[in-house]
């Protein structure tokens, strides 16, 4: 399985920006990559995913137009650029990888997970 390490989370004011990174231990070719988040007292939710070729992203409706997922397969790294952050974006953000025979983004079926990085947006 791919091992994942997230970084980039921190405290930021509302309206600010952050870029999260997720470094994989090996090749992520043929792996769809995703970002999920979990706020205190709430269930984990899908945020964004991208297919293994990097051409097709998918987003949670509430982050469309504010967040951008991208990947660099040469560096085995996936990114989540977060702009116009809101207090409701506060959560632990997790990176995940899912092997996929089809070149499509995925909202479920992830087998490899990172340890998470805390994002806190102050009002």
Tab-separated table of N, CA, C and O in Angstrom:
chain	number	residue	atom	x	y	z
A	1	UNK	N	0.823	-1.188	0.000
A	1	UNK	CA	0.000	0.000	0.000
A	1	UNK	C	0.865	1.249	0.000
A	1	UNK	O	1.988	1.239	0.474
A	2	UNK	N	0.308	2.300	-0.541
A	2	UNK	CA	0.991	3.584	-0.545
A	2	UNK	C	0.927	4.204	0.847
A	2	UNK	O	-0.118	4.160	1.503
A	3	UNK	N	2.032	4.766	1.304
A	3	UNK	CA	2.034	5.491	2.577
A	3	UNK	C	2.018	6.980	2.283
A	3	UNK	O	2.734	7.453	1.398
A	4	UNK	N	1.196	7.708	3.066
A	4	UNK	CA	0.935	9.114	2.779
A	4	UNK	C	1.255	9.988	3.982
A	4	UNK	O	0.943	9.607	5.123
A	5	UNK	N	1.837	11.157	3.738
A	5	UNK	CA	2.141	12.109	4.798
A	5	UNK	C	1.660	13.483	4.359
A	5	UNK	O	2.144	14.031	3.351
A	6	UNK	N	0.717	14.053	5.137
A	6	UNK	CA	0.194	15.383	4.837
A	6	UNK	C	1.009	16.449	5.552
A	6	UNK	O	1.611	16.195	6.592
A	7	UNK	N	0.967	17.648	5.009
A	7	UNK	CA	1.584	18.805	5.648
A	7	UNK	C	0.882	20.062	5.159
A	7	UNK	O	0.155	20.041	4.162
A	8	UNK	N	1.127	21.162	5.882
A	8	UNK	CA	0.615	22.453	5.446
A	8	UNK	C	-0.515	23.020	6.276
A	8	UNK	O	-0.889	24.173	6.102
A	9	UNK	N	-1.089	22.224	7.160
A	9	UNK	CA	-2.180	22.732	7.972
A	9	UNK	C	-1.681	23.697	9.047
A	9	UNK	O	-0.591	23.551	9.573
A	10	UNK	N	-2.493	24.691	9.348
A	10	UNK	CA	-2.156	25.664	10.384
A	10	UNK	C	-3.361	26.531	10.671
A	10	UNK	O	-4.428	26.364	10.087
A	11	UNK	N	-3.188	27.497	11.569
A	11	UNK	CA	-4.215	28.480	11.892
A	11	UNK	C	-4.166	29.605	10.862
A	11	UNK	O	-3.090	30.151	10.571
A	12	UNK	N	-5.330	29.954	10.326
A	12	UNK	CA	-5.414	31.026	9.338
A	12	UNK	C	-6.705	31.805	9.574
A	12	UNK	O	-7.690	31.260	10.082
A	13	UNK	N	-6.701	33.077	9.229
A	13	UNK	CA	-7.901	33.894	9.387
A	13	UNK	C	-8.892	33.632	8.247
A	13	UNK	O	-8.495	33.251	7.135
A	14	UNK	N	-10.149	33.855	8.516
A	14	UNK	CA	-11.172	33.718	7.482
A	14	UNK	C	-10.822	34.594	6.283
A	14	UNK	O	-10.358	35.729	6.453
A	15	UNK	N	-11.022	34.051	5.095
A	15	UNK	CA	-10.666	34.759	3.879
A	15	UNK	C	-9.264	34.461	3.394
A	15	UNK	O	-8.896	34.835	2.272
A	16	UNK	N	-8.482	33.797	4.224
A	16	UNK	CA	-7.108	33.486	3.865
A	16	UNK	C	-6.983	32.234	3.020
A	16	UNK	O	-7.985	31.618	2.632
A	17	UNK	N	-5.733	31.860	2.735
A	17	UNK	CA	-5.444	30.722	1.881
A	17	UNK	C	-4.424	29.804	2.533
A	17	UNK	O	-3.598	30.244	3.338
A	18	UNK	N	-4.519	28.535	2.154
A	18	UNK	CA	-3.543	27.530	2.580
A	18	UNK	C	-3.351	26.555	1.435
A	18	UNK	O	-4.271	26.337	0.643
A	19	UNK	N	-2.172	25.952	1.377
A	19	UNK	CA	-1.957	24.843	0.448
A	19	UNK	C	-1.499	23.633	1.254
A	19	UNK	O	-0.463	23.666	1.905
A	20	UNK	N	-2.286	22.588	1.181
A	20	UNK	CA	-1.924	21.328	1.804
A	20	UNK	C	-1.175	20.465	0.796
A	20	UNK	O	-1.483	20.479	-0.397
A	21	UNK	N	-0.211	19.715	1.297
A	21	UNK	CA	0.540	18.782	0.460
A	21	UNK	C	0.415	17.379	1.032
A	21	UNK	O	0.278	17.195	2.248
A	22	UNK	N	0.491	16.399	0.149
A	22	UNK	CA	0.449	15.002	0.560
A	22	UNK	C	1.514	14.259	-0.235
A	22	UNK	O	1.402	14.134	-1.464
A	23	UNK	N	2.531	13.798	0.464
A	23	UNK	CA	3.629	13.083	-0.180
A	23	UNK	C	3.432	11.585	-0.027
A	23	UNK	O	3.183	11.093	1.082
A	24	UNK	N	3.544	10.851	-1.147
A	24	UNK	CA	3.387	9.404	-1.134
A	24	UNK	C	4.742	8.726	-1.117
A	24	UNK	O	5.715	9.238	-1.668
A	25	UNK	N	4.785	7.548	-0.492
A	25	UNK	CA	6.038	6.824	-0.352
A	25	UNK	C	6.490	6.168	-1.646
A	25	UNK	O	7.678	5.874	-1.797
A	26	UNK	N	5.557	5.917	-2.541
A	26	UNK	CA	5.910	5.286	-3.800
A	26	UNK	C	5.136	5.888	-4.938
A	26	UNK	O	4.512	6.940	-4.780
A	27	UNK	N	5.177	5.230	-6.068
A	27	UNK	CA	4.470	5.758	-7.232
A	27	UNK	C	2.965	5.767	-6.998
A	27	UNK	O	2.405	4.835	-6.442
A	28	UNK	N	2.333	6.848	-7.417
A	28	UNK	CA	0.876	6.953	-7.321
A	28	UNK	C	0.229	6.768	-8.690
A	28	UNK	O	-0.946	7.109	-8.877
A	29	UNK	N	0.994	6.247	-9.640
A	29	UNK	CA	0.426	5.956	-10.947
A	29	UNK	C	-0.677	4.930	-10.779
A	29	UNK	O	-0.525	3.948	-10.065
A	30	UNK	N	-1.805	5.157	-11.424
A	30	UNK	CA	-2.997	4.314	-11.335
A	30	UNK	C	-3.726	4.432	-9.997
A	30	UNK	O	-4.585	3.621	-9.684
A	31	UNK	N	-3.370	5.439	-9.206
A	31	UNK	CA	-4.084	5.708	-7.967
A	31	UNK	C	-4.872	7.005	-8.102
A	31	UNK	O	-4.293	8.051	-8.421
A	32	UNK	N	-6.165	6.937	-7.833
A	32	UNK	CA	-6.920	8.162	-7.622
A	32	UNK	C	-6.526	8.699	-6.246
A	32	UNK	O	-6.279	7.914	-5.321
A	33	UNK	N	-6.462	10.005	-6.125
A	33	UNK	CA	-6.082	10.629	-4.850
A	33	UNK	C	-7.222	11.506	-4.363
A	33	UNK	O	-7.908	12.155	-5.164
A	34	UNK	N	-7.388	11.540	-3.052
A	34	UNK	CA	-8.491	12.321	-2.504
A	34	UNK	C	-8.116	13.044	-1.233
A	34	UNK	O	-7.127	12.710	-0.569
A	35	UNK	N	-8.897	14.050	-0.920
A	35	UNK	CA	-8.805	14.769	0.347
A	35	UNK	C	-10.147	14.641	1.053
A	35	UNK	O	-11.209	14.827	0.429
A	36	UNK	N	-10.086	14.346	2.327
A	36	UNK	CA	-11.259	14.257	3.178
A	36	UNK	C	-11.010	15.118	4.405
A	36	UNK	O	-9.874	15.498	4.686
A	37	UNK	N	-12.066	15.427	5.144
A	37	UNK	CA	-11.891	16.201	6.370
A	37	UNK	C	-12.875	15.730	7.424
A	37	UNK	O	-13.919	15.163	7.115
A	38	UNK	N	-12.478	15.975	8.670
A	38	UNK	CA	-13.350	15.644	9.789
A	38	UNK	C	-13.275	16.749	10.820
A	38	UNK	O	-12.193	17.021	11.374
A	39	UNK	N	-14.408	17.385	11.050
A	39	UNK	CA	-14.514	18.436	12.055
A	39	UNK	C	-14.912	17.799	13.381
A	39	UNK	O	-15.502	16.718	13.406
A	40	UNK	N	-14.627	18.458	14.503
A	40	UNK	CA	-14.979	17.908	15.810
A	40	UNK	C	-16.461	17.595	15.911
A	40	UNK	O	-17.305	18.430	15.573
A	41	UNK	N	-16.770	16.386	16.340
A	41	UNK	CA	-18.154	15.997	16.535
A	41	UNK	C	-18.918	15.692	15.261
A	41	UNK	O	-20.127	15.447	15.309
A	42	UNK	N	-18.215	15.689	14.125
A	42	UNK	CA	-18.889	15.433	12.852
A	42	UNK	C	-18.258	14.235	12.145
A	42	UNK	O	-17.128	13.840	12.440
A	43	UNK	N	-18.999	13.684	11.205
A	43	UNK	CA	-18.490	12.562	10.430
A	43	UNK	C	-17.462	13.040	9.407
A	43	UNK	O	-17.473	14.211	8.994
A	44	UNK	N	-16.614	12.137	9.015
A	44	UNK	CA	-15.656	12.468	7.962
A	44	UNK	C	-16.416	12.727	6.665
A	44	UNK	O	-17.398	12.056	6.355
A	45	UNK	N	-15.943	13.720	5.886
A	45	UNK	CA	-16.612	13.998	4.617
A	45	UNK	C	-15.599	14.148	3.487
A	45	UNK	O	-14.455	14.589	3.692
A	46	UNK	N	-16.037	13.764	2.316
A	46	UNK	CA	-15.257	13.936	1.102
A	46	UNK	C	-15.098	15.411	0.789
A	46	UNK	O	-16.047	16.188	0.948
A	47	UNK	N	-13.911	15.813	0.369
A	47	UNK	CA	-13.660	17.202	-0.008
A	47	UNK	C	-13.347	17.311	-1.507
A	47	UNK	O	-13.944	18.113	-2.219
A	48	UNK	N	-12.391	16.511	-1.968
A	48	UNK	CA	-11.981	16.603	-3.372
A	48	UNK	C	-11.233	15.339	-3.761
A	48	UNK	O	-10.645	14.670	-2.916
A	49	UNK	N	-11.275	15.032	-5.045
A	49	UNK	CA	-10.476	13.924	-5.556
A	49	UNK	C	-10.004	14.252	-6.965
A	49	UNK	O	-10.533	15.163	-7.621
A	50	UNK	N	-9.012	13.490	-7.421
A	50	UNK	CA	-8.474	13.700	-8.761
A	50	UNK	C	-8.059	12.350	-9.322
A	50	UNK	O	-7.564	11.487	-8.593
A	51	UNK	N	-8.295	12.171	-10.608
A	51	UNK	CA	-7.934	10.899	-11.222
A	51	UNK	C	-6.424	10.795	-11.388
A	51	UNK	O	-5.691	11.773	-11.177
A	52	UNK	N	-5.951	9.601	-11.746
A	52	UNK	CA	-4.499	9.406	-11.694
A	52	UNK	C	-3.771	10.166	-12.788
A	52	UNK	O	-2.590	10.468	-12.646
A	53	UNK	N	-4.431	10.506	-13.870
A	53	UNK	CA	-3.764	11.316	-14.896
A	53	UNK	C	-3.760	12.795	-14.546
A	53	UNK	O	-3.046	13.583	-15.161
A	54	UNK	N	-4.558	13.182	-13.534
A	54	UNK	CA	-4.580	14.573	-13.105
A	54	UNK	C	-5.475	15.480	-13.909
A	54	UNK	O	-5.465	16.698	-13.713
A	55	UNK	N	-6.264	14.902	-14.828
A	55	UNK	CA	-7.066	15.738	-15.724
A	55	UNK	C	-8.451	16.048	-15.181
A	55	UNK	O	-9.070	17.040	-15.585
A	56	UNK	N	-8.960	15.203	-14.291
A	56	UNK	CA	-10.358	15.323	-13.876
A	56	UNK	C	-10.483	15.428	-12.364
A	56	UNK	O	-10.250	14.457	-11.651
A	57	UNK	N	-10.842	16.613	-11.859
A	57	UNK	CA	-11.092	16.747	-10.425
A	57	UNK	C	-12.581	16.587	-10.107
A	57	UNK	O	-13.438	16.673	-11.004
A	58	UNK	N	-12.861	16.383	-8.837
A	58	UNK	CA	-14.233	16.302	-8.332
A	58	UNK	C	-14.237	16.982	-6.973
A	58	UNK	O	-13.290	16.812	-6.198
A	59	UNK	N	-15.279	17.754	-6.687
A	59	UNK	CA	-15.304	18.534	-5.463
A	59	UNK	C	-16.626	18.424	-4.724
A	59	UNK	O	-17.690	18.298	-5.329
A	60	UNK	N	-16.543	18.544	-3.407
A	60	UNK	CA	-17.705	18.773	-2.578
A	60	UNK	C	-18.297	20.117	-2.998
A	60	UNK	O	-17.556	21.073	-3.259
A	61	UNK	N	-19.622	20.191	-3.079
A	61	UNK	CA	-20.249	21.420	-3.568
A	61	UNK	C	-19.821	22.662	-2.792
A	61	UNK	O	-19.609	23.732	-3.366
A	62	UNK	N	-19.677	22.520	-1.490
A	62	UNK	CA	-19.398	23.696	-0.661
A	62	UNK	C	-17.977	24.240	-0.832
A	62	UNK	O	-17.677	25.334	-0.362
A	63	UNK	N	-17.108	23.498	-1.517
A	63	UNK	CA	-15.742	24.000	-1.731
A	63	UNK	C	-15.475	24.340	-3.196
A	63	UNK	O	-14.406	24.871	-3.517
A	64	UNK	N	-16.419	24.060	-4.071
A	64	UNK	CA	-16.242	24.376	-5.492
A	64	UNK	C	-15.993	25.866	-5.672
A	64	UNK	O	-16.676	26.696	-5.081
A	65	UNK	N	-15.004	26.193	-6.474
A	65	UNK	CA	-14.662	27.584	-6.723
A	65	UNK	C	-13.711	28.167	-5.694
A	65	UNK	O	-13.162	29.252	-5.897
A	66	UNK	N	-13.498	27.454	-4.587
A	66	UNK	CA	-12.568	27.920	-3.544
A	66	UNK	C	-11.357	27.005	-3.411
A	66	UNK	O	-10.257	27.485	-3.140
A	67	UNK	N	-11.561	25.714	-3.568
A	67	UNK	CA	-10.484	24.731	-3.422
A	67	UNK	C	-10.093	24.183	-4.791
A	67	UNK	O	-10.942	24.021	-5.671
A	68	UNK	N	-8.810	23.863	-4.932
A	68	UNK	CA	-8.314	23.236	-6.156
A	68	UNK	C	-7.403	22.076	-5.799
A	68	UNK	O	-6.426	22.263	-5.057
A	69	UNK	N	-7.720	20.901	-6.316
A	69	UNK	CA	-6.866	19.740	-6.117
A	69	UNK	C	-5.993	19.563	-7.349
A	69	UNK	O	-6.438	19.780	-8.484
A	70	UNK	N	-4.746	19.200	-7.120
A	70	UNK	CA	-3.828	18.959	-8.227
A	70	UNK	C	-2.823	17.892	-7.792
A	70	UNK	O	-2.750	17.552	-6.613
A	71	UNK	N	-2.084	17.376	-8.756
A	71	UNK	CA	-1.096	16.353	-8.425
A	71	UNK	C	0.108	16.482	-9.342
A	71	UNK	O	0.001	16.937	-10.490
A	72	UNK	N	1.253	16.054	-8.813
A	72	UNK	CA	2.487	15.991	-9.569
A	72	UNK	C	2.971	14.552	-9.473
A	72	UNK	O	3.563	14.158	-8.466
A	73	UNK	N	2.685	13.762	-10.494
A	73	UNK	CA	3.027	12.347	-10.452
A	73	UNK	C	4.539	12.115	-10.454
A	73	UNK	O	5.010	11.094	-9.946
A	74	UNK	N	5.279	13.071	-10.983
A	74	UNK	CA	6.734	12.944	-10.945
A	74	UNK	C	7.285	13.044	-9.534
A	74	UNK	O	8.331	12.480	-9.216
A	75	UNK	N	6.569	13.781	-8.694
A	75	UNK	CA	6.983	13.954	-7.294
A	75	UNK	C	6.135	13.109	-6.339
A	75	UNK	O	6.335	13.165	-5.133
A	76	UNK	N	5.191	12.331	-6.889
A	76	UNK	CA	4.304	11.507	-6.058
A	76	UNK	C	3.632	12.347	-4.976
A	76	UNK	O	3.569	11.946	-3.798
A	77	UNK	N	3.147	13.505	-5.354
A	77	UNK	CA	2.573	14.451	-4.404
A	77	UNK	C	1.243	14.979	-4.927
A	77	UNK	O	1.105	15.248	-6.128
A	78	UNK	N	0.300	15.131	-4.029
A	78	UNK	CA	-0.984	15.742	-4.364
A	78	UNK	C	-1.168	16.971	-3.479
A	78	UNK	O	-0.676	17.008	-2.338
A	79	UNK	N	-1.831	17.967	-4.020
A	79	UNK	CA	-1.988	19.250	-3.331
A	79	UNK	C	-3.463	19.602	-3.203
A	79	UNK	O	-4.292	19.181	-4.017
A	80	UNK	N	-3.758	20.407	-2.195
A	80	UNK	CA	-5.084	20.999	-2.073
A	80	UNK	C	-4.887	22.486	-1.779
A	80	UNK	O	-4.473	22.856	-0.673
A	81	UNK	N	-5.129	23.301	-2.786
A	81	UNK	CA	-5.067	24.757	-2.613
A	81	UNK	C	-6.419	25.225	-2.109
A	81	UNK	O	-7.442	24.985	-2.760
A	82	UNK	N	-6.425	25.880	-0.967
A	82	UNK	CA	-7.667	26.315	-0.344
A	82	UNK	C	-7.663	27.839	-0.247
A	82	UNK	O	-6.797	28.413	0.431
A	83	UNK	N	-8.584	28.475	-0.918
A	83	UNK	CA	-8.719	29.934	-0.906
A	83	UNK	C	-10.042	30.325	-0.265
A	83	UNK	O	-10.956	29.512	-0.132
A	84	UNK	N	-10.141	31.587	0.104
A	84	UNK	CA	-11.375	32.123	0.700
A	84	UNK	C	-11.869	31.215	1.820
A	84	UNK	O	-13.050	30.847	1.876
A	85	UNK	N	-10.974	30.874	2.710
A	85	UNK	CA	-11.314	29.936	3.771
A	85	UNK	C	-12.359	30.509	4.717
A	85	UNK	O	-12.390	31.722	4.987
A	86	UNK	N	-13.205	29.619	5.222
A	86	UNK	CA	-14.286	29.979	6.135
A	86	UNK	C	-14.112	29.202	7.444
A	86	UNK	O	-13.510	28.123	7.446
A	87	UNK	N	-14.663	29.719	8.525
A	87	UNK	CA	-14.560	28.978	9.799
A	87	UNK	C	-15.098	27.556	9.694
A	87	UNK	O	-14.565	26.655	10.356
A	88	UNK	N	-16.095	27.343	8.853
A	88	UNK	CA	-16.656	25.992	8.711
A	88	UNK	C	-15.734	25.040	7.959
A	88	UNK	O	-16.026	23.847	7.861
A	89	UNK	N	-14.622	25.526	7.452
A	89	UNK	CA	-13.621	24.656	6.837
A	89	UNK	C	-12.678	24.068	7.884
A	89	UNK	O	-11.838	23.228	7.557
A	90	UNK	N	-12.814	24.517	9.132
A	90	UNK	CA	-11.970	24.008	10.203
A	90	UNK	C	-12.180	22.508	10.379
A	90	UNK	O	-13.306	22.044	10.546
A	91	UNK	N	-11.088	21.752	10.319
A	91	UNK	CA	-11.161	20.293	10.419
A	91	UNK	C	-9.758	19.714	10.345
A	91	UNK	O	-8.800	20.424	10.016
A	92	UNK	N	-9.668	18.427	10.629
A	92	UNK	CA	-8.459	17.679	10.287
A	92	UNK	C	-8.632	17.192	8.854
A	92	UNK	O	-9.651	16.571	8.532
A	93	UNK	N	-7.659	17.484	8.025
A	93	UNK	CA	-7.721	17.105	6.615
A	93	UNK	C	-6.837	15.884	6.383
A	93	UNK	O	-5.672	15.868	6.803
A	94	UNK	N	-7.415	14.900	5.699
A	94	UNK	CA	-6.730	13.645	5.428
A	94	UNK	C	-6.554	13.452	3.925
A	94	UNK	O	-7.472	13.703	3.147
A	95	UNK	N	-5.391	12.961	3.559
A	95	UNK	CA	-5.117	12.561	2.194
A	95	UNK	C	-5.358	11.055	2.076
A	95	UNK	O	-5.112	10.306	3.040
A	96	UNK	N	-5.828	10.616	0.923
A	96	UNK	CA	-6.097	9.194	0.731
A	96	UNK	C	-5.777	8.779	-0.701
A	96	UNK	O	-5.821	9.606	-1.624
A	97	UNK	N	-5.458	7.493	-0.861
A	97	UNK	CA	-5.129	6.950	-2.184
A	97	UNK	C	-5.934	5.688	-2.437
A	97	UNK	O	-6.121	4.864	-1.534
A	98	UNK	N	-6.405	5.540	-3.674
A	98	UNK	CA	-7.180	4.368	-4.058
A	98	UNK	C	-6.724	3.880	-5.420
A	98	UNK	O	-6.740	4.640	-6.397
A	99	UNK	N	-6.323	2.606	-5.485
A	99	UNK	CA	-5.951	2.050	-6.771
A	99	UNK	C	-7.200	1.983	-7.640
A	99	UNK	O	-8.273	1.586	-7.194
A	100	UNK	N	-7.048	2.398	-8.886
A	100	UNK	CA	-8.204	2.397	-9.786
A	100	UNK	C	-7.787	1.978	-11.185
A	100	UNK	O	-6.862	2.546	-11.752
A	101	UNK	N	-8.485	0.983	-11.726
A	101	UNK	CA	-8.194	0.556	-13.092
A	101	UNK	C	-8.761	1.539	-14.110
A	101	UNK	O	-8.338	1.558	-15.266
A	102	UNK	N	-9.694	2.373	-13.660
A	102	UNK	CA	-10.271	3.402	-14.512
A	102	UNK	C	-9.699	4.757	-14.114
A	102	UNK	O	-9.502	5.030	-12.930
A	103	UNK	N	-9.450	5.603	-15.079
A	103	UNK	CA	-8.854	6.916	-14.826
A	103	UNK	C	-9.949	7.919	-14.476
A	103	UNK	O	-10.284	8.811	-15.273
A	104	UNK	N	-10.500	7.757	-13.264
A	104	UNK	CA	-11.594	8.614	-12.816
A	104	UNK	C	-11.349	9.038	-11.378
A	104	UNK	O	-10.673	8.339	-10.633
A	105	UNK	N	-11.891	10.176	-10.960
A	105	UNK	CA	-11.819	10.548	-9.545
A	105	UNK	C	-12.780	9.676	-8.742
A	105	UNK	O	-13.763	9.164	-9.290
A	106	UNK	N	-12.498	9.501	-7.463
A	106	UNK	CA	-13.321	8.647	-6.632
A	106	UNK	C	-13.751	9.366	-5.358
A	106	UNK	O	-13.003	10.143	-4.791
A	107	UNK	N	-14.950	9.057	-4.893
A	107	UNK	CA	-15.423	9.597	-3.626
A	107	UNK	C	-15.411	8.543	-2.528
A	107	UNK	O	-15.659	8.862	-1.371
A	108	UNK	N	-15.110	7.302	-2.872
A	108	UNK	CA	-15.058	6.243	-1.870
A	108	UNK	C	-14.097	5.160	-2.343
A	108	UNK	O	-13.567	5.248	-3.452
A	109	UNK	N	-13.878	4.151	-1.474
A	109	UNK	CA	-13.020	3.040	-1.850
A	109	UNK	C	-11.551	3.257	-1.589
A	109	UNK	O	-10.710	2.573	-2.152
A	110	UNK	N	-11.236	4.215	-0.721
A	110	UNK	CA	-9.839	4.522	-0.428
A	110	UNK	C	-9.272	3.559	0.608
A	110	UNK	O	-9.874	3.364	1.660
A	111	UNK	N	-8.100	3.000	0.329
A	111	UNK	CA	-7.489	2.015	1.216
A	111	UNK	C	-6.296	2.570	1.984
A	111	UNK	O	-5.948	2.050	3.045
A	112	UNK	N	-5.666	3.604	1.468
A	112	UNK	CA	-4.486	4.181	2.120
A	112	UNK	C	-4.801	5.589	2.595
A	112	UNK	O	-5.358	6.383	1.832
A	113	UNK	N	-4.406	5.865	3.847
A	113	UNK	CA	-4.738	7.158	4.465
A	113	UNK	C	-3.506	7.736	5.151
A	113	UNK	O	-2.687	7.007	5.705
A	114	UNK	N	-3.422	9.066	5.143
A	114	UNK	CA	-2.407	9.753	5.915
A	114	UNK	C	-2.864	9.955	7.343
A	114	UNK	O	-3.976	9.585	7.720
A	115	UNK	N	-2.007	10.600	8.132
A	115	UNK	CA	-2.307	10.790	9.557
A	115	UNK	C	-3.141	12.037	9.817
A	115	UNK	O	-3.661	12.224	10.914
A	116	UNK	N	-3.264	12.899	8.813
A	116	UNK	CA	-4.075	14.103	8.951
A	116	UNK	C	-3.264	15.338	9.309
A	116	UNK	O	-2.197	15.246	9.927
A	117	UNK	N	-3.781	16.483	8.903
A	117	UNK	CA	-3.167	17.762	9.247
A	117	UNK	C	-4.280	18.730	9.649
A	117	UNK	O	-5.322	18.789	8.994
A	118	UNK	N	-4.061	19.465	10.737
A	118	UNK	CA	-5.115	20.321	11.293
A	118	UNK	C	-5.165	21.656	10.555
A	118	UNK	O	-4.148	22.349	10.419
A	119	UNK	N	-6.357	22.009	10.119
A	119	UNK	CA	-6.626	23.330	9.545
A	119	UNK	C	-7.630	24.024	10.450
A	119	UNK	O	-8.712	23.496	10.705
A	120	UNK	N	-7.264	25.196	10.934
A	120	UNK	CA	-8.152	25.973	11.795
A	120	UNK	C	-8.326	27.351	11.189
A	120	UNK	O	-7.341	28.047	10.929
A	121	UNK	N	-9.579	27.722	10.940
A	121	UNK	CA	-9.897	29.017	10.347
A	121	UNK	C	-10.614	29.857	11.399
A	121	UNK	O	-11.693	29.503	11.861
A	122	UNK	N	-9.995	30.952	11.761
A	122	UNK	CA	-10.572	31.831	12.784
A	122	UNK	C	-11.437	32.900	12.134
A	122	UNK	O	-11.145	33.384	11.039
A	123	UNK	N	-12.486	33.287	12.838
A	123	UNK	CA	-13.414	34.294	12.287
A	123	UNK	C	-12.981	35.701	12.669
A	123	UNK	O	-12.101	35.902	13.480
